[in-house]
Tab-separated table of C-alpha atoms in Angstrom:
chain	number	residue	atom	x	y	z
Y	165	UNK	CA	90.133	62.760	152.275
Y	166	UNK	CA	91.873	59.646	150.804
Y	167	UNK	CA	90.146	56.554	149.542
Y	168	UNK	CA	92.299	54.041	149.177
Y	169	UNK	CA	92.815	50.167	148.807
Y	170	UNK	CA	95.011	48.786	151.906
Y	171	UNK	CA	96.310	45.983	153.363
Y	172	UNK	CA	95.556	47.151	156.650
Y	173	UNK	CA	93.384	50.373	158.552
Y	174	UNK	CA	93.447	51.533	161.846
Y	175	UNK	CA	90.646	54.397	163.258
Y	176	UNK	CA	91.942	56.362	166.453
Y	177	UNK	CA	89.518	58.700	168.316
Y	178	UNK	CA	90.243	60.130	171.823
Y	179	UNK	CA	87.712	56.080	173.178
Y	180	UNK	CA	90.634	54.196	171.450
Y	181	UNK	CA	92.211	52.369	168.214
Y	182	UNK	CA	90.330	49.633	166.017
Y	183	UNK	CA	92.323	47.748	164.070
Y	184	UNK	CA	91.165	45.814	161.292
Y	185	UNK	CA	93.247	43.578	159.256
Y	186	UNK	CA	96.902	43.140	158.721
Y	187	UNK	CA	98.999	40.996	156.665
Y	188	UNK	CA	100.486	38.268	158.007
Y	189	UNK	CA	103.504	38.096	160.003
Y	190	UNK	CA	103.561	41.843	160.164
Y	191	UNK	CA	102.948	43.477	163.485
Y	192	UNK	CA	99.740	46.236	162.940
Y	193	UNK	CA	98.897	46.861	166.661
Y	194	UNK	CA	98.592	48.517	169.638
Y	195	UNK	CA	101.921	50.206	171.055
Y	196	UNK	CA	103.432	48.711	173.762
Y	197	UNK	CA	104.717	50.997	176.363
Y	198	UNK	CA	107.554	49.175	177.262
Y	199	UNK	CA	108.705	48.295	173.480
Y	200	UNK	CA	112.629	49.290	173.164
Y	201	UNK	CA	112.453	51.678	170.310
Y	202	UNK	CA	110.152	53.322	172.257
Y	203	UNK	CA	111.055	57.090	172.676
Y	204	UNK	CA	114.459	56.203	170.931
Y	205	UNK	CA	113.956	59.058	168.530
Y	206	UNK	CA	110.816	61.337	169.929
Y	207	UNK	CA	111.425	61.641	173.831
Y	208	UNK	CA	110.541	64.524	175.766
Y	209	UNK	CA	113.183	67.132	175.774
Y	210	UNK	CA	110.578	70.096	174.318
Y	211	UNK	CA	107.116	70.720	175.821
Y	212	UNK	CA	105.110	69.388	173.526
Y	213	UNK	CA	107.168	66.018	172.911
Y	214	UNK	CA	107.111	65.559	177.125
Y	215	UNK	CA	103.201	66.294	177.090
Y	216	UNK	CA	102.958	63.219	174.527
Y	217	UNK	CA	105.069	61.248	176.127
Y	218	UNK	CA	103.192	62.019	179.538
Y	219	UNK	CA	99.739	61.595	178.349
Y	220	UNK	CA	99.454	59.007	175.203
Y	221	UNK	CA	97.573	56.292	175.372
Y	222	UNK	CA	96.506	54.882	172.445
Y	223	UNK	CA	99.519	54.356	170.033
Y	224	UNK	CA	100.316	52.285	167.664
Y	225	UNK	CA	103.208	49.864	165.970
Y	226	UNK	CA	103.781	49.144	162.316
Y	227	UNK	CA	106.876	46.380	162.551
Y	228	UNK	CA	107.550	44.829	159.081
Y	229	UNK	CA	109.615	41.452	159.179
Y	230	UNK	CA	112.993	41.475	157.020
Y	231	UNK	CA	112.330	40.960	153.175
Y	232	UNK	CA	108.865	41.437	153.639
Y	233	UNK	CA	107.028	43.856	150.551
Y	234	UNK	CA	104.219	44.698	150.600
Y	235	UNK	CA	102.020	45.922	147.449
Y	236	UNK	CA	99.240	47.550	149.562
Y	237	UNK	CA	99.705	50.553	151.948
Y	238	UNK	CA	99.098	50.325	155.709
Y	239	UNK	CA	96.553	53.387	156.710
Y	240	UNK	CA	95.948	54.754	159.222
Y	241	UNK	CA	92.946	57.661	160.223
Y	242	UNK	CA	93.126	59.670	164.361
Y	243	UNK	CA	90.000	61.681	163.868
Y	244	UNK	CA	89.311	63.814	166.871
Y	245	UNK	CA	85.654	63.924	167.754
Y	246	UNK	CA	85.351	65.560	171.293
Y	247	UNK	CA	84.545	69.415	171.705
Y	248	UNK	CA	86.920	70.758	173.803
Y	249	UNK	CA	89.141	67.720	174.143
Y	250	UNK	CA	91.994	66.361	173.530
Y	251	UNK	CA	93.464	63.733	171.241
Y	252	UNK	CA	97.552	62.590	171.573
Y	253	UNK	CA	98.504	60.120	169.548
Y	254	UNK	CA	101.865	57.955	168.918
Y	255	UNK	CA	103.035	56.156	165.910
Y	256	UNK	CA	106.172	53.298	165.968
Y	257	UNK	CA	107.428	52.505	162.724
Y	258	UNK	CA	109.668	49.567	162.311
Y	259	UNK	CA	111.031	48.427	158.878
Y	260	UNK	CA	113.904	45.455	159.343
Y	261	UNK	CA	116.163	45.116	156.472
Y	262	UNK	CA	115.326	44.905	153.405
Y	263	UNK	CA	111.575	45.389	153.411
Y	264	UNK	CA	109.970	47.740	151.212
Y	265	UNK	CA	106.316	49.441	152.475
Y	266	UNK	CA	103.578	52.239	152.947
Y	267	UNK	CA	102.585	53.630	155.626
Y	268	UNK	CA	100.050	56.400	155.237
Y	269	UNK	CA	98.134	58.344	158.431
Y	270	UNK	CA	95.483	61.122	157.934
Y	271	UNK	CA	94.151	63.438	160.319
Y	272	UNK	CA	90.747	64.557	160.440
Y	273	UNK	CA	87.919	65.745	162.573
Y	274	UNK	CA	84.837	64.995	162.817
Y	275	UNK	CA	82.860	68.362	162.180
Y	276	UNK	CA	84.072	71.561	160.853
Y	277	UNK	CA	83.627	73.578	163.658
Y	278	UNK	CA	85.205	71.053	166.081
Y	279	UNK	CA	87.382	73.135	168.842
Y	280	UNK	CA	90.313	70.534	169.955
Y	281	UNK	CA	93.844	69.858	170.868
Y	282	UNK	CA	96.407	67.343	168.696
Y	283	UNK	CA	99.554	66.223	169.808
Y	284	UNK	CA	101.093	63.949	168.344
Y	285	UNK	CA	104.612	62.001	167.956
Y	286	UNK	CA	105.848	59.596	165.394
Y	287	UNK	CA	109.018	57.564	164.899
Y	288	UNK	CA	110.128	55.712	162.182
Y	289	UNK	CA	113.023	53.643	161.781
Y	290	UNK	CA	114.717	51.954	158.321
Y	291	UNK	CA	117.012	49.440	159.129
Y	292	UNK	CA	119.761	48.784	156.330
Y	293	UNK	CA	118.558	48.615	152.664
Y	294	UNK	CA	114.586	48.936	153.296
Y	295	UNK	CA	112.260	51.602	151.906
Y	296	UNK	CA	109.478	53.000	153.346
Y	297	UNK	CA	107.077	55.369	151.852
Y	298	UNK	CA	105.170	57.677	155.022
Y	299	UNK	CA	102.412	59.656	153.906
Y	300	UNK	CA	101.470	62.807	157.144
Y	301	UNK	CA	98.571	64.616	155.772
Y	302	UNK	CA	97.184	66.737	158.095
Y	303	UNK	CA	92.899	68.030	157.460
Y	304	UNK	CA	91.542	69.190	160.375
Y	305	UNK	CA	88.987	71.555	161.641
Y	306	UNK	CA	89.626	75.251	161.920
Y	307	UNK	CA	88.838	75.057	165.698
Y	308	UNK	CA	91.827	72.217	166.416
Y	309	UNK	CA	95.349	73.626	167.669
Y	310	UNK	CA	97.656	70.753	166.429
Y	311	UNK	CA	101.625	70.286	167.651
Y	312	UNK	CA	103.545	67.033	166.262
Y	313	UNK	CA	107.298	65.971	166.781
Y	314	UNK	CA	108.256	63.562	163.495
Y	315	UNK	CA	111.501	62.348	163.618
Y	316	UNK	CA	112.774	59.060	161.297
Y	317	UNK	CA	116.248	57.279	161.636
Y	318	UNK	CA	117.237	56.116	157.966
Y	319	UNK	CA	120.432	53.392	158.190
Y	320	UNK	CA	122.757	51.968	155.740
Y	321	UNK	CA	121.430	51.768	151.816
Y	322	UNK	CA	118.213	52.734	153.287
Y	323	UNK	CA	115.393	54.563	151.910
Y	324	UNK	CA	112.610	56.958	153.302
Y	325	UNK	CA	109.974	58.494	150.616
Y	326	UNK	CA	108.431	60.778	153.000
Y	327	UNK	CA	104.729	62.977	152.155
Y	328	UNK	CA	103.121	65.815	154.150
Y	329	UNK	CA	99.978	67.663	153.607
Y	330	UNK	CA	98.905	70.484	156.125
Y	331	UNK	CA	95.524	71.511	154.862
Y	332	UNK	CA	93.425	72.019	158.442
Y	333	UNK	CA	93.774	73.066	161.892
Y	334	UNK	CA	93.395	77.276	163.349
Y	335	UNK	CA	97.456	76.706	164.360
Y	336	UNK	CA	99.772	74.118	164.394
Y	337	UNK	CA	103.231	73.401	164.596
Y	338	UNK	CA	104.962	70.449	162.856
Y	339	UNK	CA	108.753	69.449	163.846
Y	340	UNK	CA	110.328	66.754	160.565
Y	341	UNK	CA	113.956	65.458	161.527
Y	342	UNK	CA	116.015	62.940	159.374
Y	343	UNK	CA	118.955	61.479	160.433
Y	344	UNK	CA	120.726	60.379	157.598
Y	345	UNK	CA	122.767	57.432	160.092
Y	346	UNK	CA	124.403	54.882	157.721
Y	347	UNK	CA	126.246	55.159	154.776
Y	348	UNK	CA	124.152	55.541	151.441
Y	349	UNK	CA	121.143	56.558	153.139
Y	350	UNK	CA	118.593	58.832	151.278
Y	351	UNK	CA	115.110	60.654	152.767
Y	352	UNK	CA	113.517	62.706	150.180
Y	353	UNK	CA	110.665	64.864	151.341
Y	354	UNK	CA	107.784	66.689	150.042
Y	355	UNK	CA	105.321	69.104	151.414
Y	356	UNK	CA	102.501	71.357	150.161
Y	357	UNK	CA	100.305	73.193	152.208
Y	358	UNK	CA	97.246	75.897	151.831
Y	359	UNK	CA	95.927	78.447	154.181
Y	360	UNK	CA	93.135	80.747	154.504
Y	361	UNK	CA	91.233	82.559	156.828
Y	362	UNK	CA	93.468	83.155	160.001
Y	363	UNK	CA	95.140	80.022	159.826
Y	364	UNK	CA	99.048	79.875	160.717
Y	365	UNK	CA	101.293	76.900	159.791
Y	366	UNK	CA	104.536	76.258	161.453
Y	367	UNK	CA	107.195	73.846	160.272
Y	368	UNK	CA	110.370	73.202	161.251
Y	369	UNK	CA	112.503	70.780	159.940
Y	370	UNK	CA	116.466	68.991	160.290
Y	371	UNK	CA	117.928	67.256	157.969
Y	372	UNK	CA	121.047	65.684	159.609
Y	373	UNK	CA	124.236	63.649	157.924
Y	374	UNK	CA	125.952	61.687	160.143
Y	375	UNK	CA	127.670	59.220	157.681
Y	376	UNK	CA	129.224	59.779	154.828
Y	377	UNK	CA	127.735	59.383	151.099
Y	378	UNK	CA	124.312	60.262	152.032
Y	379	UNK	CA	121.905	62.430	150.192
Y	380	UNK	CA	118.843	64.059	151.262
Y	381	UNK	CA	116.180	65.975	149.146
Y	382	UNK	CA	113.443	68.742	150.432
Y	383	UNK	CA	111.095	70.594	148.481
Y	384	UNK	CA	107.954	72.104	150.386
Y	385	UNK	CA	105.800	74.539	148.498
Y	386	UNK	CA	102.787	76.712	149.879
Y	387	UNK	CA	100.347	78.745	149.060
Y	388	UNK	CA	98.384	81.441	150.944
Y	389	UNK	CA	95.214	83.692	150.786
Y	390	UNK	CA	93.471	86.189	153.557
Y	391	UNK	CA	95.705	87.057	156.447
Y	392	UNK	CA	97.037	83.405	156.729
Y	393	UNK	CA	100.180	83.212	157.920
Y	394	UNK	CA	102.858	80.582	157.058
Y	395	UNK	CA	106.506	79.937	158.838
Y	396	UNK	CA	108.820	77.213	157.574
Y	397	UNK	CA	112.478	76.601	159.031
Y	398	UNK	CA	114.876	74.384	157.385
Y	399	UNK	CA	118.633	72.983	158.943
Y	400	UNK	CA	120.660	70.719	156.817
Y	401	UNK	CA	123.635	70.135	159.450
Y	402	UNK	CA	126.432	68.082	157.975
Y	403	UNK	CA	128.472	66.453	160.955
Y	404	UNK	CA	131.975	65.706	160.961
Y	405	UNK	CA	133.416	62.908	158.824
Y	406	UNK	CA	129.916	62.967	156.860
Y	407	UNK	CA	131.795	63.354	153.316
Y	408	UNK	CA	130.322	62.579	150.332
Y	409	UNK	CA	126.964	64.317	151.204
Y	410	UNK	CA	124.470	65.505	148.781
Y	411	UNK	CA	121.963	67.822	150.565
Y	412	UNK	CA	119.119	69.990	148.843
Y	413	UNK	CA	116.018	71.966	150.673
Y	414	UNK	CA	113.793	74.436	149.002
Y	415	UNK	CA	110.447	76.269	150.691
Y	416	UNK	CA	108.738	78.346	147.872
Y	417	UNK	CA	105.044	80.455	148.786
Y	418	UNK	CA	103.042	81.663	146.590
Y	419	UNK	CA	100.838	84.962	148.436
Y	420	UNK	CA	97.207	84.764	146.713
Y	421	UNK	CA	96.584	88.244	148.821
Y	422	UNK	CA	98.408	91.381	150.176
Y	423	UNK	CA	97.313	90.264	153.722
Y	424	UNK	CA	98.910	87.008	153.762
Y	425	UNK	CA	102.572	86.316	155.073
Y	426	UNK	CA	105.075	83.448	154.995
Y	427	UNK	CA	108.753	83.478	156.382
Y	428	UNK	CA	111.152	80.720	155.277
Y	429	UNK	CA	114.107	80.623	157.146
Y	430	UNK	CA	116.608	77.980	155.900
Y	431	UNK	CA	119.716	77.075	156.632
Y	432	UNK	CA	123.306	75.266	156.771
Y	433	UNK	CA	125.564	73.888	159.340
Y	434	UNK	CA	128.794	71.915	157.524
Y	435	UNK	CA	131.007	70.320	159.449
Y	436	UNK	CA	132.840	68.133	156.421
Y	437	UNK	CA	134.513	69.831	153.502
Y	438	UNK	CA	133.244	67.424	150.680
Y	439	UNK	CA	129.765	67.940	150.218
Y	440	UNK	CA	127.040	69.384	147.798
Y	441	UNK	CA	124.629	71.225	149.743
Y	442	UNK	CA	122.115	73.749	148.449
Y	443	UNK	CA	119.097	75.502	149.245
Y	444	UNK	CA	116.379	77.893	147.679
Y	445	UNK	CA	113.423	80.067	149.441
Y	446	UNK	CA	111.057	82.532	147.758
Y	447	UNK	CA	107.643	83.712	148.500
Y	448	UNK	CA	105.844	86.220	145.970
Y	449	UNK	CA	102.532	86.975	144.480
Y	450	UNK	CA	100.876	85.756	141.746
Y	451	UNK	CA	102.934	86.812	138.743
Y	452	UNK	CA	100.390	89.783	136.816
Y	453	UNK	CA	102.165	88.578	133.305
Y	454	UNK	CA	100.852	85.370	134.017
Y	455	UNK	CA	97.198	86.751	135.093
Y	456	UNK	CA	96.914	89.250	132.112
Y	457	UNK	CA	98.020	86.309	129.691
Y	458	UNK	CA	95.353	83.522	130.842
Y	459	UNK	CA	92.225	86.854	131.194
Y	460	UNK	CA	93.077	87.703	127.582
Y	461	UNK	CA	92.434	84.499	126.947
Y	462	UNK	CA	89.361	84.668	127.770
Y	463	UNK	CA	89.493	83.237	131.750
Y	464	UNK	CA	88.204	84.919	133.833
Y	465	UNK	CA	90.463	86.298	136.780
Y	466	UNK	CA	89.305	83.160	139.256
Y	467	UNK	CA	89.976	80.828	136.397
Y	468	UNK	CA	93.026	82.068	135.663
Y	469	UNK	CA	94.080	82.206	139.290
Y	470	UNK	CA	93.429	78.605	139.789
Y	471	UNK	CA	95.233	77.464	136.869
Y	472	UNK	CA	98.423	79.279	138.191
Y	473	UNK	CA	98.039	77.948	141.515
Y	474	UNK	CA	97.491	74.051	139.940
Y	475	UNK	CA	100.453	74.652	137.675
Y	476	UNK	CA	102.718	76.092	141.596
Y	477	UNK	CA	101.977	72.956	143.046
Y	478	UNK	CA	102.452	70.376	139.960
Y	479	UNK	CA	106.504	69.754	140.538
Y	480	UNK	CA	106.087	68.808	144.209
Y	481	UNK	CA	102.617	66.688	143.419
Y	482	UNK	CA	104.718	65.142	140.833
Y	483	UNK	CA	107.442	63.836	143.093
Y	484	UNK	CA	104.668	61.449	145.518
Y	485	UNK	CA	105.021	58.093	144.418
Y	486	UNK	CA	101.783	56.779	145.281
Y	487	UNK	CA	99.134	57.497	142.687
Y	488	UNK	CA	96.139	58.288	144.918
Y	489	UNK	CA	98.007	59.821	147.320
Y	490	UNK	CA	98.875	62.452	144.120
Y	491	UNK	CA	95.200	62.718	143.643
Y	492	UNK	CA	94.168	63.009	147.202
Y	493	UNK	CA	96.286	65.801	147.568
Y	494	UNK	CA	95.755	67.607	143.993
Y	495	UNK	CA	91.419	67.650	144.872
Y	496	UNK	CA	92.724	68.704	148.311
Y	497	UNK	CA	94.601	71.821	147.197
Y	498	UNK	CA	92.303	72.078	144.417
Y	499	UNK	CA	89.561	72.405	146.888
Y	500	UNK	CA	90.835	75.631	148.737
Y	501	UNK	CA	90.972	77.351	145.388
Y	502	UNK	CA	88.082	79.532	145.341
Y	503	UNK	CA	85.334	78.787	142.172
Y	504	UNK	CA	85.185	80.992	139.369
């Protein structure tokens, strides 16, 4: 789905991980099992993380050097390609202080009709005053079931731009924790999804203050048609002593037929009494107003559909830093919208 210029690529399948090309003094390779930020974050206290953790075998480590920016992303591609198999995959992410890059991972299959199983784990760690951009999107066939545990550590001054797409897969569940663990840390995060058929989406995210004068924005935004079904649950959980925060989350669906269903459960636990924390949920239809404006204009119903569903998403596409990332996604969800 993306096509991209890089620094550095790296193709997983259920045979292994080719790595081609990294820039120097930066560490694009294999994952050592015995590296000490290993399991730091993603461990094995739910099912699905302790299946990971029990069966991985091909992982791999992004470790950028202190200071180090670089102007190119880092991509990465775990395609599945084995009917009836299995694929689990694990993803270290390192940035010292004071480094600024991209990091963007894609996964695929590689038919449509591909029946699998996806598990995956990533951790990702910003040491004081770096910034790291991590790009999730998530394409793959309506046969794969697909569970990953995300779960990034942002310290001191530090900055995570973080980007997920769910687009594929017949179910799949996706956890997204931020711990917000040094003062002046920020995580913003942005989602869009689409889902047809009898697709169901799951997502469950934590957004978690543990130092004061920390701020962390969510904004996810769906749409779905058929009898797809959606569920997203959001925590922002302000701990004690974490004054100072500034904490948003907002999960909006748009229904594109009577069939379809989303729930959006968020929520707030505050443990400080100086902070700013909000949060917003709807899910609705597509507004008639809207429809009978565009028709009279002479679009047909499909036409005008689409153009209501392009304008949903705009606000969230609007908020991904990286330019073909934007597009990627926008042909993506442009893609599910069905022709005039």
């Amino acid at each position: 789905m993306l096509d991209l210029d890089v620094a550095g690529v790296a193709r997983v399948g259920e045979s292994g991980i080719e790595i081609e090309g990294a820039p120097d003094g930066v560490r694009f390779e294999p994952l050592p099992e015995d590296h000490e930020l290993l399991y730091s974050l993603v461990g094995w206290d739910e099912k699905f993380a302790a299946h990971n953790a029990a069966l991985w075998k091909h992982g791999l480590l992004v470790h950028v050097p202190r200071g180090v920016v670089l102007e190119q992303p880092l991509y990465v591609r775990i395609a599945n390609a084995v009917e009836g198999g299995s694929l689990f995959w694990r993803l270290l992410i390192v940035a010292e202080p004071e480094s600024r890059f991209s990091v963007i991972e894609e996964y695929a299959s590689a038919t449509p009709e591909l029946s699998s199983y996806s598990n995956a784990a990533v951790e990702i760690v910003v040491q004081q005053a770096a910034k790291v951009e991590y790009v999730s999107v998530q394409n793959l066939s309506r046969g794969t079931y697909h569970f990953a545990s995300h779960h990034a550590r942002v310290e001191r001054d530090a900055e995570l731009d973080w980007v997920a797409g769910g687009f594929g897969s017949a179910k799949g569940k996706v956890r997204i924790q931020n711990d917000l663990a040094g003062p002046g840390a920020t995580s913003r995060v942005t989602g869009a999804y689409f889902v047809d058929g009898t697709q169901h989406l799951d997502y469950d995210t934590f957004q978690e203050h543990m130092a004061p004068s920390t701020t962390s924005d969510f904004a996810f935004k769906g749409a779905l048609r058929d009898t797809a079904r959606a569920v997203w649950r959001g925590m922002i959980r302000v701990e004690e002593g974490a004054q100072k925060t500034n904490a948003y989350q907002e999960n909006r669906n748009l229904l594109l037929s009577k069939t379809a269903h989303a729930d959006s459960i968020p929520g707030l636990e505050i443990l400080a009494n100086d902070v700013r924390c909000t949060h917003g949920a709807t899910l609705g239809q597509v507004d008639r107003e809207q429809l009978f404006y565009l028709m009279t204009r002479g679009l047909s119903r499909a036409e005008a559909e689409r153009l209501i569903v392009r304008g949903f998403f705009q606000d969230v596409l609007d908020r991904v830093e990286l330019q073909p990332v934007r597009d990627a996604l926008a042909e993506a969800l442009e893609a599910r919208i069905p022709q005039a």
